[in-house]
Coordinates of C-alpha atoms in Angstrom, one line a residue:
M1 CA 283.0 -195.5 -72.8
P2 CA 284.9 -192.2 -73.1
C3 CA 284.4 -190.0 -76.0
A4 CA 287.7 -187.7 -75.6
T5 CA 289.1 -188.5 -78.6
E6 CA 287.7 -188.6 -82.7
E7 CA 288.3 -192.0 -82.6
Q8 CA 286.6 -192.8 -79.3
R9 CA 283.7 -190.7 -80.8
K10 CA 283.5 -192.7 -83.7
I11 CA 283.1 -195.9 -81.9
W12 CA 280.3 -194.5 -80.1
R13 CA 278.6 -193.0 -83.0
S14 CA 278.9 -196.6 -84.4
L15 CA 277.9 -198.3 -81.6
V16 CA 274.8 -195.8 -81.6
T17 CA 273.9 -196.7 -85.3
D18 CA 274.3 -200.8 -84.9
M19 CA 271.5 -200.4 -82.3
E20 CA 269.2 -198.0 -84.1
Q21 CA 269.7 -200.2 -87.4
A22 CA 268.4 -203.3 -85.2
L23 CA 265.1 -201.2 -84.5
R24 CA 261.8 -202.0 -86.1
L25 CA 259.5 -198.8 -85.7
R26 CA 257.6 -198.1 -88.9
H27 CA 258.1 -194.6 -88.6
H28 CA 261.1 -193.7 -87.2
T29 CA 263.0 -191.8 -89.4
P30 CA 266.9 -193.2 -89.4
H31 CA 269.8 -191.9 -88.7
T32 CA 268.1 -190.0 -85.9
L33 CA 269.5 -191.7 -83.1
A34 CA 273.4 -191.3 -84.6
R35 CA 272.6 -187.6 -85.0
H36 CA 272.3 -187.5 -81.3
A37 CA 275.2 -189.7 -80.3
D38 CA 276.2 -186.6 -78.5
Y39 CA 273.3 -186.4 -76.1
L40 CA 272.9 -190.2 -75.7
H41 CA 276.6 -190.1 -74.7
Q42 CA 275.7 -187.1 -72.0
R43 CA 272.5 -188.8 -70.8
T44 CA 274.0 -192.2 -70.3
G45 CA 277.7 -191.7 -69.2
G46 CA 278.7 -193.4 -71.9
V47 CA 277.9 -196.5 -70.2
V48 CA 276.7 -199.0 -72.9
G49 CA 274.3 -200.5 -70.8
S50 CA 272.5 -197.4 -70.0
L51 CA 272.2 -196.6 -73.8
S52 CA 271.2 -200.1 -74.4
H53 CA 268.5 -199.1 -71.6
L54 CA 267.4 -196.0 -73.2
I55 CA 266.8 -197.0 -76.7
R56 CA 264.9 -200.3 -75.5
E57 CA 262.8 -198.1 -73.2
A58 CA 262.0 -195.5 -75.9
A59 CA 261.3 -197.6 -78.5
L60 CA 258.8 -199.4 -76.2
T61 CA 257.4 -196.5 -75.3
S62 CA 256.6 -195.3 -79.1
L63 CA 255.0 -198.7 -79.4
L64 CA 252.7 -198.2 -76.7
D65 CA 252.0 -194.8 -77.8
G66 CA 251.4 -195.6 -81.3
S67 CA 254.0 -193.4 -82.8
E68 CA 256.6 -195.7 -83.6
K69 CA 259.2 -193.5 -84.0
I70 CA 262.2 -192.3 -81.4
T71 CA 262.6 -188.6 -81.1
K72 CA 264.9 -186.6 -78.6
K73 CA 261.3 -185.7 -76.7
L74 CA 260.7 -189.0 -76.0
L75 CA 264.3 -189.9 -75.0
A76 CA 264.4 -187.0 -73.0
G77 CA 261.4 -188.3 -71.0
I78 CA 262.9 -191.9 -70.3
Q79 CA 264.4 -192.2 -66.9
L80 CA 267.5 -194.3 -66.7
D81 CA 269.3 -196.3 -64.4
I82 CA 271.1 -194.5 -61.3
R83 CA 274.6 -194.9 -62.4
A84 CA 273.5 -193.2 -65.8
E85 CA 271.5 -190.3 -64.2
Q86 CA 274.5 -189.7 -61.7
Q87 CA 276.7 -189.4 -64.2
A88 CA 274.6 -187.0 -66.5
H89 CA 273.9 -184.7 -63.7
P90 CA 277.0 -185.1 -61.3
P91 CA 276.0 -183.7 -57.6
R92 CA 277.4 -180.1 -57.4
K93 CA 280.2 -179.6 -55.3
R94 CA 279.0 -177.4 -51.7
L95 CA 281.2 -174.5 -51.3
P96 CA 282.1 -173.5 -47.6
R97 CA 279.4 -170.9 -46.2
P98 CA 281.4 -167.7 -45.4
R99 CA 281.7 -167.4 -41.4
S100 CA 280.1 -164.5 -39.9
H101 CA 281.9 -162.4 -38.1
N102 CA 279.7 -160.7 -35.3
A103 CA 281.0 -158.2 -33.8
G104 CA 279.3 -158.1 -30.6
S105 CA 280.3 -161.5 -29.9

């Protein structure tokens, strides 16, 4: 889901907010995920399935560690599917190496 326009960003934030409101974590601060909507878009490449996976994994991790809250640090530690990771960290284009001109050859 692209976020190039204000309308698209609004839709993305609404989606994040809806997912966050479904969480049932005792110590989670409301609107934490909504405040990190841009970060979540960057991490997931705007892929809704990847966003759902990220939030679900973070929620499960927070239940297992007893914190029952999702933080940006926790989100950063969750590994995503290959597609989302590639979109978040696209491979750098390699520049051609300059040719060496040996004077003696």
